[in-house]
Coordinates of C-alpha atoms in Angstrom, one line a residue:
M1081 CA 25.4 -31.4 34.7
K1082 CA 27.9 -33.8 33.2
N1083 CA 25.1 -35.9 32.2
Y1084 CA 23.4 -33.2 30.2
L1085 CA 26.5 -32.1 28.7
F1086 CA 27.2 -35.7 27.5
K1087 CA 23.8 -36.0 25.9
M1088 CA 24.3 -32.6 24.1
V1089 CA 27.6 -33.7 22.7
L1090 CA 26.2 -37.2 21.6
S1091 CA 23.2 -35.2 19.9
V1092 CA 25.6 -33.1 17.9
F1093 CA 27.8 -36.1 17.1
L1094 CA 24.7 -38.0 15.8
L1095 CA 23.6 -35.1 13.8
V1096 CA 26.9 -34.7 12.1
T1097 CA 27.1 -38.3 11.3
A1098 CA 23.7 -38.4 9.9
N1099 CA 24.5 -35.6 7.6
A1100 CA 27.6 -37.3 6.5
F1101 CA 25.6 -40.1 4.9
S1102 CA 23.2 -37.6 3.1
Q1103 CA 24.3 -35.7 0.2
N1104 CA 22.6 -32.6 -1.5
V1105 CA 21.9 -32.1 -5.3
S1106 CA 21.1 -28.4 -6.1
G1107 CA 20.0 -26.8 -9.4
I1108 CA 17.6 -24.3 -11.1
L1109 CA 14.0 -24.8 -12.4
T1110 CA 13.1 -22.7 -15.5
S1111 CA 10.4 -22.5 -18.0
S1112 CA 10.3 -20.8 -21.4
T1113 CA 9.5 -17.6 -19.5
G1114 CA 12.4 -17.6 -17.0
P1115 CA 12.9 -19.2 -13.4
L1116 CA 9.9 -20.7 -11.8
P1117 CA 9.5 -19.9 -8.1
G1118 CA 7.6 -21.9 -5.5
V1119 CA 7.7 -25.1 -7.5
D1120 CA 7.4 -28.4 -5.6
L1121 CA 10.2 -31.0 -5.9
K1122 CA 10.1 -34.4 -4.3
V1123 CA 12.3 -37.5 -4.3
K1124 CA 10.2 -40.3 -5.8
G1125 CA 9.2 -43.0 -3.4
S1126 CA 10.1 -40.8 -0.3
N1127 CA 8.8 -38.0 1.8
I1128 CA 11.9 -35.9 1.1
G1129 CA 11.0 -32.6 -0.9
T1130 CA 11.8 -28.9 -1.3
T1131 CA 10.4 -25.8 -3.0
T1132 CA 12.3 -23.5 -5.3
D1133 CA 13.0 -20.0 -4.2
F1134 CA 12.4 -16.8 -6.0
D1135 CA 15.0 -17.3 -8.5
G1136 CA 14.0 -21.0 -9.2
K1137 CA 17.0 -22.4 -7.4
F1138 CA 16.6 -25.3 -5.1
S1139 CA 18.7 -27.8 -3.0
I1140 CA 17.4 -31.3 -1.8
A1141 CA 18.9 -34.0 0.1
L1142 CA 19.6 -37.4 -1.3
T1143 CA 20.0 -40.6 0.8
S1144 CA 21.6 -42.6 -2.1
E1145 CA 24.1 -42.1 -5.1
T1146 CA 21.1 -41.5 -7.5
A1147 CA 17.5 -40.6 -7.2
T1148 CA 14.4 -39.5 -9.3
L1149 CA 13.1 -36.1 -8.7
V1150 CA 9.2 -35.6 -9.4
V1151 CA 8.6 -31.8 -10.3
S1152 CA 5.0 -30.5 -10.5
Y1153 CA 3.7 -27.2 -10.9
L1154 CA 0.2 -25.8 -11.9
G1155 CA -0.1 -25.2 -15.5
Y1156 CA 3.1 -27.3 -16.5
E1157 CA 3.6 -30.7 -17.3
T1158 CA 4.8 -33.1 -14.4
K1159 CA 8.4 -34.1 -15.1
E1160 CA 10.5 -36.9 -13.5
V1161 CA 14.4 -36.4 -13.6
M1162 CA 17.2 -38.6 -12.8
V1163 CA 19.8 -36.8 -10.6
K1164 CA 23.1 -37.8 -9.0
K1165 CA 24.5 -36.4 -5.8
N1166 CA 26.7 -33.3 -5.8
Q1167 CA 26.0 -32.6 -9.4
P1168 CA 24.2 -29.5 -10.2
I1169 CA 21.3 -29.7 -12.7
T1170 CA 19.0 -27.5 -14.7
I1171 CA 15.4 -28.5 -15.1
T1172 CA 13.1 -27.0 -17.7
L1173 CA 9.4 -27.4 -17.4
V1174 CA 7.0 -27.3 -20.4
E1175 CA 3.7 -25.6 -20.3
S1176 CA 0.7 -28.2 -20.2
L1177 CA -1.3 -28.1 -23.3
N1178 CA -4.0 -30.2 -21.5
T1179 CA -4.9 -28.2 -18.4
L1180 CA -7.3 -31.1 -17.4
D1181 CA -4.5 -32.5 -15.6
Q1182 CA -4.4 -29.7 -13.0
V1183 CA -5.6 -30.2 -9.5
V1184 CA -8.1 -27.8 -8.2
V1185 CA -9.7 -27.1 -4.8
V1186 CA -13.4 -27.6 -4.8
G1187 CA -14.3 -26.7 -1.1
Y1188 CA -13.6 -27.6 2.5
G1189 CA -9.9 -28.7 1.7
Q1190 CA -11.1 -31.1 -0.9
T1191 CA -9.2 -31.3 -4.2
Q1192 CA -10.0 -33.0 -7.6
N1193 CA -8.3 -33.5 -10.9
K1194 CA -9.7 -30.9 -13.2
K1195 CA -10.7 -33.4 -15.9
A1196 CA -13.1 -35.0 -13.3
V1197 CA -14.7 -31.6 -12.5
S1198 CA -17.7 -30.8 -14.9
T1199 CA -18.4 -27.4 -13.2
A1200 CA -17.0 -23.9 -13.9
V1201 CA -13.8 -23.5 -11.9
G1202 CA -10.9 -21.1 -12.7
V1203 CA -7.4 -21.4 -11.1
V1204 CA -4.8 -18.5 -10.8
N1205 CA -1.4 -19.7 -9.4
A1206 CA 1.4 -18.0 -7.6
A1207 CA 3.5 -17.4 -10.7
Q1208 CA 0.8 -15.5 -12.4
I1209 CA 0.2 -13.4 -9.4
S1210 CA 3.9 -12.4 -9.1
E1211 CA 4.1 -11.3 -12.6
L1212 CA 1.3 -8.8 -12.1
A1213 CA 2.7 -6.9 -9.3
V1214 CA -0.6 -6.0 -7.9
S1215 CA -1.5 -4.2 -4.4
R1216 CA -4.7 -6.2 -3.8
P1217 CA -5.2 -10.0 -4.6
E1218 CA -8.5 -9.5 -6.3
A1219 CA -6.9 -7.5 -9.1
A1220 CA -4.9 -10.7 -10.2
L1221 CA -8.3 -12.2 -11.2
Q1222 CA -8.8 -9.7 -14.0
G1223 CA -7.9 -10.9 -17.4
T1224 CA -6.6 -14.2 -15.9
T1225 CA -9.8 -16.0 -15.1
P1226 CA -12.7 -16.1 -17.7
G1227 CA -16.1 -14.8 -16.5
V1228 CA -14.6 -12.6 -13.6
T1229 CA -15.1 -8.9 -13.8
V1230 CA -13.0 -6.7 -11.5
V1231 CA -13.9 -3.0 -11.5
Q1232 CA -11.8 -0.3 -9.8
T1233 CA -14.2 2.2 -8.5
S1234 CA -11.6 4.6 -7.3
G1235 CA -8.2 5.6 -8.5
S1236 CA -6.9 6.1 -4.9
P1237 CA -4.3 3.5 -3.7
G1238 CA -5.7 0.5 -1.9
A1239 CA -9.3 1.6 -2.8
P1240 CA -11.8 -1.4 -2.6
L1241 CA -12.4 -3.5 -5.8
T1242 CA -15.7 -4.7 -7.0
V1243 CA -15.6 -8.4 -8.0
R1244 CA -18.5 -10.0 -9.8
L1245 CA -18.5 -13.6 -10.9
R1246 CA -22.2 -13.6 -12.1
G1247 CA -23.0 -10.0 -12.6
A1248 CA -25.3 -8.1 -10.4
A1249 CA -27.2 -10.3 -8.1
S1250 CA -30.5 -9.9 -6.2
V1251 CA -30.8 -11.2 -2.7
G1252 CA -28.4 -9.6 -0.1
A1253 CA -25.4 -8.7 -2.2
S1254 CA -23.5 -9.3 -5.4
A1255 CA -20.1 -9.9 -3.9
P1256 CA -18.8 -13.5 -4.0
L1257 CA -17.9 -15.5 -1.0
Y1258 CA -14.1 -15.2 0.0
L1259 CA -12.5 -18.0 2.0
V1260 CA -8.7 -18.0 3.0
D1261 CA -7.6 -21.4 3.8
G1262 CA -11.1 -22.3 4.6
Q1263 CA -11.8 -19.3 6.7
Q1264 CA -14.7 -17.0 5.5
V1265 CA -13.4 -13.3 5.4
P1266 CA -15.2 -10.1 4.1
N1267 CA -12.5 -9.4 1.7
L1268 CA -8.8 -9.9 0.6
N1269 CA -7.4 -6.5 1.6
F1270 CA -5.4 -7.9 4.5
L1271 CA -3.6 -10.5 2.2
N1272 CA -0.1 -10.1 0.8
P1273 CA -0.3 -11.3 -2.9
D1274 CA 3.1 -12.8 -2.5
D1275 CA 1.8 -15.1 0.3
I1276 CA -0.7 -16.8 -2.0
K1277 CA -0.2 -20.1 -3.6
S1278 CA -3.4 -20.2 -5.6
M1279 CA -6.9 -18.8 -6.1
N1280 CA -9.6 -21.0 -7.2
V1281 CA -12.7 -19.6 -8.6
L1282 CA -16.1 -21.4 -8.2
K1283 CA -18.1 -19.6 -10.9
D1284 CA -21.5 -21.6 -11.3
A1285 CA -24.2 -22.7 -9.0
A1286 CA -22.9 -26.3 -9.2
S1287 CA -19.4 -25.7 -8.2
S1288 CA -20.4 -23.5 -5.2
A1289 CA -23.4 -25.5 -4.0
I1290 CA -21.4 -27.0 -1.2
Y1291 CA -21.5 -23.6 0.5
G1292 CA -25.2 -23.2 0.1
A1293 CA -26.7 -19.8 0.2
R1294 CA -23.4 -18.0 1.1
G1295 CA -22.0 -19.1 -2.3
G1296 CA -24.9 -17.7 -4.2
N1297 CA -22.7 -15.1 -5.9
G1298 CA -19.8 -17.4 -6.5
V1299 CA -16.8 -18.5 -4.4
I1300 CA -13.2 -17.5 -4.4
L1301 CA -11.1 -20.0 -2.5
V1302 CA -7.5 -18.8 -1.6
E1303 CA -4.7 -21.0 -0.5
T1304 CA -1.7 -19.5 1.1
K1305 CA 1.9 -20.9 1.0
T1306 CA 3.0 -23.3 3.4
G1307 CA 6.4 -25.1 4.2
R1308 CA 7.6 -28.4 2.8
R1309 CA 8.5 -31.3 4.8
N1310 CA 12.0 -33.0 4.6
S1311 CA 13.6 -29.9 3.1
A1312 CA 17.4 -30.2 2.8
K1313 CA 17.7 -26.7 4.3
P1314 CA 15.6 -23.7 4.9
S1315 CA 14.3 -21.9 1.8
I1316 CA 14.8 -18.2 2.1
T1317 CA 12.9 -15.9 -0.5
I1318 CA 13.4 -12.1 -0.8
D1319 CA 11.1 -10.4 -3.5
T1320 CA 11.3 -6.7 -3.8
Y1321 CA 10.7 -4.2 -6.5
T1322 CA 10.4 -0.4 -6.7
G1323 CA 8.8 1.5 -9.5
F1324 CA 7.1 4.7 -10.6
Q1325 CA 3.6 5.4 -11.9
S1326 CA 2.4 8.2 -14.1
L1327 CA -0.6 9.0 -16.1
A1328 CA -0.5 7.2 -19.4
N1329 CA -3.5 8.8 -21.3
K1330 CA -5.1 12.1 -20.6
P1331 CA -8.5 13.2 -21.8
D1332 CA -8.5 15.5 -24.9
L1333 CA -9.6 18.7 -23.3
M1334 CA -9.7 22.2 -24.6
D1335 CA -6.4 24.3 -24.7
K1336 CA -6.4 28.1 -24.4
N1337 CA -6.8 28.6 -28.2
A1338 CA -9.6 26.3 -28.5
Y1339 CA -11.5 27.7 -25.4
V1340 CA -10.9 31.3 -26.3
S1341 CA -12.4 30.6 -29.8
Y1342 CA -15.6 29.3 -28.3
L1343 CA -15.7 32.1 -25.7
N1344 CA -15.2 34.9 -28.2
D1345 CA -17.9 33.3 -30.5
F1346 CA -20.2 33.1 -27.7
R1347 CA -19.8 36.8 -26.5
T1348 CA -20.0 38.0 -30.2
K1349 CA -23.2 36.2 -30.7
N1350 CA -24.8 37.1 -27.3
P1351 CA -24.2 40.8 -26.4
G1352 CA -24.3 41.6 -22.8
N1353 CA -22.0 38.7 -21.8
G1354 CA -18.8 40.7 -22.0
N1355 CA -16.4 41.6 -24.8
A1356 CA -14.4 39.3 -26.9
L1357 CA -10.9 39.0 -25.8
T1358 CA -8.3 40.7 -27.9
P1359 CA -5.1 39.3 -29.1
D1360 CA -3.1 41.1 -26.5
E1361 CA -5.3 40.0 -23.8
I1362 CA -5.0 36.3 -25.0
A1363 CA -1.4 36.5 -25.0
K1364 CA -1.4 37.4 -21.1
L1365 CA -3.4 34.4 -20.2
P1366 CA -1.8 31.1 -19.3
N1367 CA -2.4 27.8 -21.2
T1368 CA -2.9 25.4 -18.1
D1369 CA -2.7 21.7 -18.7
W1370 CA -4.8 20.8 -15.6
Y1371 CA -4.2 17.2 -15.9
G1372 CA -0.4 17.6 -16.2
E1373 CA -0.4 20.0 -13.2
L1374 CA -2.5 17.7 -10.9
F1375 CA -1.2 14.3 -11.8
E1376 CA 2.4 13.5 -10.6
T1377 CA 5.0 10.8 -11.0
T1378 CA 4.9 8.9 -7.7
P1379 CA 6.7 5.8 -6.4
V1380 CA 5.3 2.4 -5.6
S1381 CA 7.5 -0.3 -3.7
S1382 CA 7.1 -3.7 -2.4
L1383 CA 9.3 -6.0 -0.1
S1384 CA 8.3 -9.5 0.7
T1385 CA 10.6 -12.1 2.4
S1386 CA 9.9 -15.7 3.7
I1387 CA 11.7 -18.7 5.3
S1388 CA 10.2 -22.0 5.0
G1389 CA 11.3 -25.7 5.4
G1390 CA 10.4 -28.6 7.6
G1391 CA 11.7 -32.0 8.8
E1392 CA 10.3 -35.5 8.8
N1393 CA 7.2 -34.8 10.8
Y1394 CA 6.6 -30.9 10.5
S1395 CA 6.8 -28.0 8.3
Y1396 CA 6.8 -24.2 8.6
N1397 CA 6.5 -21.0 6.7
I1398 CA 7.3 -17.7 8.1
S1399 CA 6.8 -14.5 5.9
G1400 CA 6.6 -10.7 6.1
G1401 CA 5.8 -7.9 3.7
L1402 CA 5.8 -4.2 3.2
F1403 CA 3.9 -2.4 0.4
D1404 CA 3.7 1.2 -0.1
Q1405 CA 2.1 3.2 -3.0
K1406 CA 1.5 7.0 -3.3
G1407 CA -1.4 8.2 -5.4
M1408 CA -0.7 10.1 -8.6
V1409 CA -3.0 12.9 -7.2
G1410 CA -1.9 14.1 -3.9
G1411 CA 0.4 11.4 -3.2
N1412 CA 3.6 13.6 -2.8
E1413 CA 1.6 15.8 -0.5
G1414 CA 0.6 12.8 1.7
K1415 CA -3.0 13.1 0.9
S1416 CA -3.2 9.8 -1.2
Q1417 CA -1.2 6.8 -0.2
Y1418 CA -1.5 3.1 0.8
T1419 CA 0.7 1.2 3.2
R1420 CA 0.4 -2.4 4.1
K1421 CA 2.6 -4.3 6.6
N1422 CA 2.0 -8.0 7.3
V1423 CA 3.6 -10.9 9.3
K1424 CA 2.3 -14.4 8.5
L1425 CA 3.3 -17.7 10.3
N1426 CA 2.2 -21.3 9.3
F1427 CA 3.2 -24.3 11.1
E1428 CA 2.0 -28.1 11.0
T1429 CA 3.3 -31.1 12.8
D1430 CA 2.4 -34.6 13.6
I1431 CA 1.6 -35.1 17.4
T1432 CA 1.2 -38.9 16.8
S1433 CA 1.3 -41.1 13.5
K1434 CA -2.3 -40.5 13.1
F1435 CA -3.0 -37.0 14.5
N1436 CA -1.7 -33.8 12.8
I1437 CA -2.2 -30.3 14.1
N1438 CA -1.9 -27.0 11.8
V1439 CA -1.6 -23.5 13.3
G1440 CA -1.9 -20.3 11.2
L1441 CA -1.5 -16.6 12.3
N1442 CA -1.6 -13.4 10.1
L1443 CA -1.1 -9.9 11.6
V1444 CA -1.8 -7.1 9.3
D1445 CA -1.7 -3.4 9.5
V1446 CA -3.2 -1.1 6.8
E1447 CA -3.0 2.6 6.5
R1448 CA -4.8 4.6 3.8
D1449 CA -5.0 8.3 3.0
Y1450 CA -7.6 9.1 0.6
L1451 CA -9.4 11.8 -1.5
F1452 CA -12.9 12.5 -2.3
E1453 CA -12.8 12.1 -6.0
N1454 CA -16.5 12.5 -7.2
Q1455 CA -18.3 12.0 -3.9
S1456 CA -21.5 14.1 -3.9
G1457 CA -22.3 16.1 -0.9
T1458 CA -19.0 17.1 0.2
G1459 CA -18.1 19.9 -2.1
I1460 CA -14.8 18.3 -2.8
S1461 CA -15.1 16.6 -6.1
I1462 CA -11.6 16.8 -7.4
M1463 CA -12.0 15.1 -10.7
N1464 CA -15.1 17.1 -11.5
F1465 CA -13.0 20.1 -10.9
V1466 CA -10.1 19.3 -13.0
N1467 CA -12.5 18.3 -15.9
S1468 CA -14.5 21.6 -15.7
I1469 CA -11.8 24.4 -15.3
P1470 CA -10.9 26.2 -18.4
A1471 CA -7.1 26.3 -19.4
I1472 CA -7.1 30.1 -19.3
Y1473 CA -7.2 29.9 -15.4
P1474 CA -3.7 29.5 -13.7
A1475 CA -3.1 26.7 -11.3
F1476 CA -1.4 28.9 -8.8
D1477 CA -1.6 32.8 -8.0
P1478 CA 0.8 34.7 -10.4
N1479 CA 2.0 36.7 -7.4
D1480 CA 2.5 33.7 -5.1
S1481 CA 3.2 30.4 -6.5
S1482 CA 2.4 28.5 -3.3
V1483 CA -1.2 29.6 -3.3
P1484 CA -3.8 28.0 -5.3
F1485 CA -5.6 30.5 -7.7
G1486 CA -9.1 31.2 -6.4
M1487 CA -11.9 30.8 -8.8
G1488 CA -15.7 30.3 -8.8
N1489 CA -18.9 32.2 -9.0
Q1490 CA -17.6 35.3 -7.6
Q1491 CA -17.2 38.3 -10.0
G1492 CA -14.0 40.2 -11.0
V1493 CA -11.5 37.2 -11.3
V1494 CA -8.5 38.7 -12.9
V1495 CA -5.3 37.4 -14.4
N1496 CA -2.6 39.7 -15.5
G1497 CA -5.1 42.5 -15.8
V1498 CA -7.4 40.4 -17.8
S1499 CA -11.0 39.8 -16.5
L1500 CA -12.0 36.0 -16.9
P1501 CA -15.5 34.5 -17.0
T1502 CA -16.8 32.8 -14.0
V1503 CA -16.8 29.1 -14.0
G1504 CA -19.7 28.1 -11.8
A1505 CA -19.7 25.8 -8.7
V1506 CA -16.2 24.3 -9.4
A1507 CA -12.9 25.2 -7.7
N1508 CA -9.2 24.8 -7.9
P1509 CA -8.3 21.1 -7.2
F1510 CA -5.1 22.2 -5.5
L1511 CA -7.2 24.1 -3.0
A1512 CA -9.3 21.0 -2.6
L1513 CA -6.1 19.0 -1.9
I1514 CA -5.0 21.4 0.9
I1515 CA -8.1 21.2 3.0
T1516 CA -8.7 17.4 2.6
N1517 CA -7.7 15.2 5.5
N1518 CA -9.2 11.6 5.3
K1519 CA -7.5 8.6 6.8
S1520 CA -8.3 5.0 7.5
V1521 CA -6.2 2.6 9.6
S1522 CA -6.9 -1.0 10.2
D1523 CA -5.5 -3.5 12.4
I1524 CA -6.5 -7.2 11.2
T1525 CA -5.7 -10.4 13.1
S1526 CA -6.4 -13.9 11.3
A1527 CA -5.8 -17.0 13.1
N1528 CA -6.7 -20.6 12.9
I1529 CA -6.0 -23.9 14.4
K1530 CA -6.8 -27.3 12.6
G1531 CA -6.6 -30.9 13.9
T1532 CA -6.6 -34.0 11.6
W1533 CA -7.2 -37.4 12.9
K1534 CA -6.4 -40.1 10.3
V1535 CA -8.5 -42.9 11.5
T1536 CA -7.4 -45.2 8.6
N1537 CA -5.6 -44.5 5.2
D1538 CA -8.9 -43.9 3.6
F1539 CA -10.9 -42.2 6.5
K1540 CA -9.9 -39.0 8.3
I1541 CA -11.7 -36.4 10.6
T1542 CA -10.9 -32.8 10.7
G1543 CA -11.8 -30.0 13.0
T1544 CA -10.8 -26.3 12.5
Y1545 CA -11.4 -23.2 14.5
F1546 CA -11.0 -19.9 12.6
H1547 CA -10.8 -16.2 14.3
Y1548 CA -10.8 -13.0 12.2
K1549 CA -10.8 -9.5 13.7
D1550 CA -10.7 -6.1 12.0
N1551 CA -10.5 -2.8 13.8
T1552 CA -10.7 0.1 11.6
F1553 CA -10.5 3.8 12.6
D1554 CA -11.6 6.1 9.9
K1555 CA -11.4 9.9 9.9
Q1556 CA -13.0 12.3 7.6
F1557 CA -12.8 16.2 7.6
T1558 CA -15.3 18.2 5.8
P1559 CA -14.5 21.9 5.8
T1560 CA -17.2 24.6 5.7
F1561 CA -15.8 26.2 2.8
D1562 CA -18.1 26.9 0.0
F1563 CA -16.2 26.2 -3.2
S1564 CA -18.6 27.9 -5.5
E1565 CA -18.4 31.1 -3.5
Q1566 CA -14.9 30.9 -2.5
G1567 CA -15.5 31.5 1.2
Y1568 CA -16.3 29.9 4.6
V1569 CA -20.1 29.7 5.3
N1570 CA -19.7 29.4 8.9
T1571 CA -17.2 28.9 11.6
N1572 CA -17.7 25.1 12.3
A1573 CA -16.3 22.4 10.2
T1574 CA -17.3 18.8 10.3
L1575 CA -14.7 16.1 11.6
R1576 CA -16.2 12.5 11.7
E1577 CA -14.2 9.8 13.4
T1578 CA -15.6 6.2 13.3
L1579 CA -14.2 3.0 14.8
Y1580 CA -15.4 -0.2 13.0
S1581 CA -14.9 -3.5 14.8
N1582 CA -15.7 -6.7 12.9
K1583 CA -15.2 -10.0 14.5
M1584 CA -15.7 -13.4 12.9
T1585 CA -15.6 -16.8 14.4
Q1586 CA -16.0 -20.0 12.6
F1587 CA -16.0 -23.8 13.4
D1588 CA -15.7 -26.5 10.9
G1589 CA -15.9 -30.2 11.6
N1590 CA -16.1 -32.9 8.8
G1591 CA -15.2 -36.5 8.1
S1592 CA -14.2 -37.7 4.7
Y1593 CA -13.8 -41.1 3.2
K1594 CA -11.9 -42.0 0.0
F1595 CA -12.8 -45.2 -1.7
S1596 CA -9.5 -46.4 -3.1
N1597 CA -10.2 -49.7 -4.8
L1598 CA -12.5 -48.6 -7.7
G1599 CA -10.0 -49.0 -10.6
N1600 CA -10.3 -45.9 -12.8
H1601 CA -13.1 -44.4 -10.8
N1602 CA -12.8 -41.9 -8.1
L1603 CA -15.4 -41.6 -5.2
D1604 CA -14.9 -39.3 -2.1
V1605 CA -17.6 -38.8 0.6
L1606 CA -17.6 -35.7 2.7
A1607 CA -20.0 -35.1 5.6
G1608 CA -19.7 -32.3 8.1
M1609 CA -21.0 -29.0 9.8
S1610 CA -19.9 -25.4 9.9
V1611 CA -20.8 -22.8 12.8
Y1612 CA -20.4 -19.2 11.8
Q1613 CA -20.9 -16.0 13.8
T1614 CA -20.1 -12.4 13.1
T1615 CA -20.1 -9.5 15.6
F1616 CA -19.9 -5.9 14.5

């Protein structure tokens, strides 16, 4: 017991002594647009480095009185700055006018300088993603990468996005191939955008050729954030925002006066379709703004936190996130909302001087309540309803504001003593909201383990095992209510509950050799194999 106690005291003493000889320099890193988060800084000629936090702040250890910091960030010119111990410093980066000096990922972990790449490759970095505040990573590609089309097929929060790199394709599908840290995945809905370091888009046939037929529709390579070795201290980042969303532009639909004008003109010219409404009757009718009634101001919030760092032979990154968004239609009623919770871990260490192991784990829970907006065959086409109902119909019963006003093909619809025309096979969208009950819950696990053997300085062998599993429970309720007749057609409704299980395993093994004595020329050779299996 005394021996163990002596060792512990000695270890603490050595740690304190070692820290006494190292001094820190702290500062802030900015650009013309403000602080830069996630920027790598390294002491020139050493393995000591760190990364700026969300506010652009950093702290790095120095082993001498002065040192040179090398600051590099995608889209900005690399800068070398002389620093002195215990003297705070502010570093400003300038946007690079020559983007050809950027480094891009071209597949299977291989990188190249952009000026050496002759194929169509686009890059979106972490700073660009953080400025957009998107719920799904694919949305960050819209407007930031030329030649990429992102289409939102539904206004429901968390709804799938359609991404096209080459337009509509022919064989199999049109969606691009998604790879996250080298792992093939069906989509990016499980990723927290704040966990992404960069997205590299391989758009043409030449750039995606290394992936064969799988890359026929283009490839999107996603790199997630990792820790930094030799960090002076752990870097803790908290990124949060809360906002509100509302309808920016409404369609120019007929108001009460315009509709009544057309209605009276029709009835006057077509006898037998009812009498024209009198001024007294018109005064008794409401002037309902259906878009104003249906669309609400709803909240959206995001919280992401991470801690990262590392020592001489290891690095780590642990992050967690919570995203919640309510839909502008039915969001406050719990009928349309999207929630994503995730925890992500990355750890790498040198087992020996030549062998490195990297482990990654991502646990995600996604819940989504959604509406049938314009889906045929269900009778619940909410947006078709709101676009078709005249303004002279009230949203709620004049005698009970909690009950949606009934309308449809039935005769004798009366408001404040005024008989209204029938509106056909449409219904009050608020009634559709009440009887809608659709929910999807997904539990997603993504894991990988990677081993790298550095045989020589120029030759290395890498083996990686990936595992991805998605269990999704989907519930859809379709009532037997006939919206056009405003009644139930029978006593049985339809409840469909489906469990989807998608399991993907992948093994990559490759060897790469870098020819280092070619002067101004670069030559890398990569050979390997990939085994991929999907079970669903």
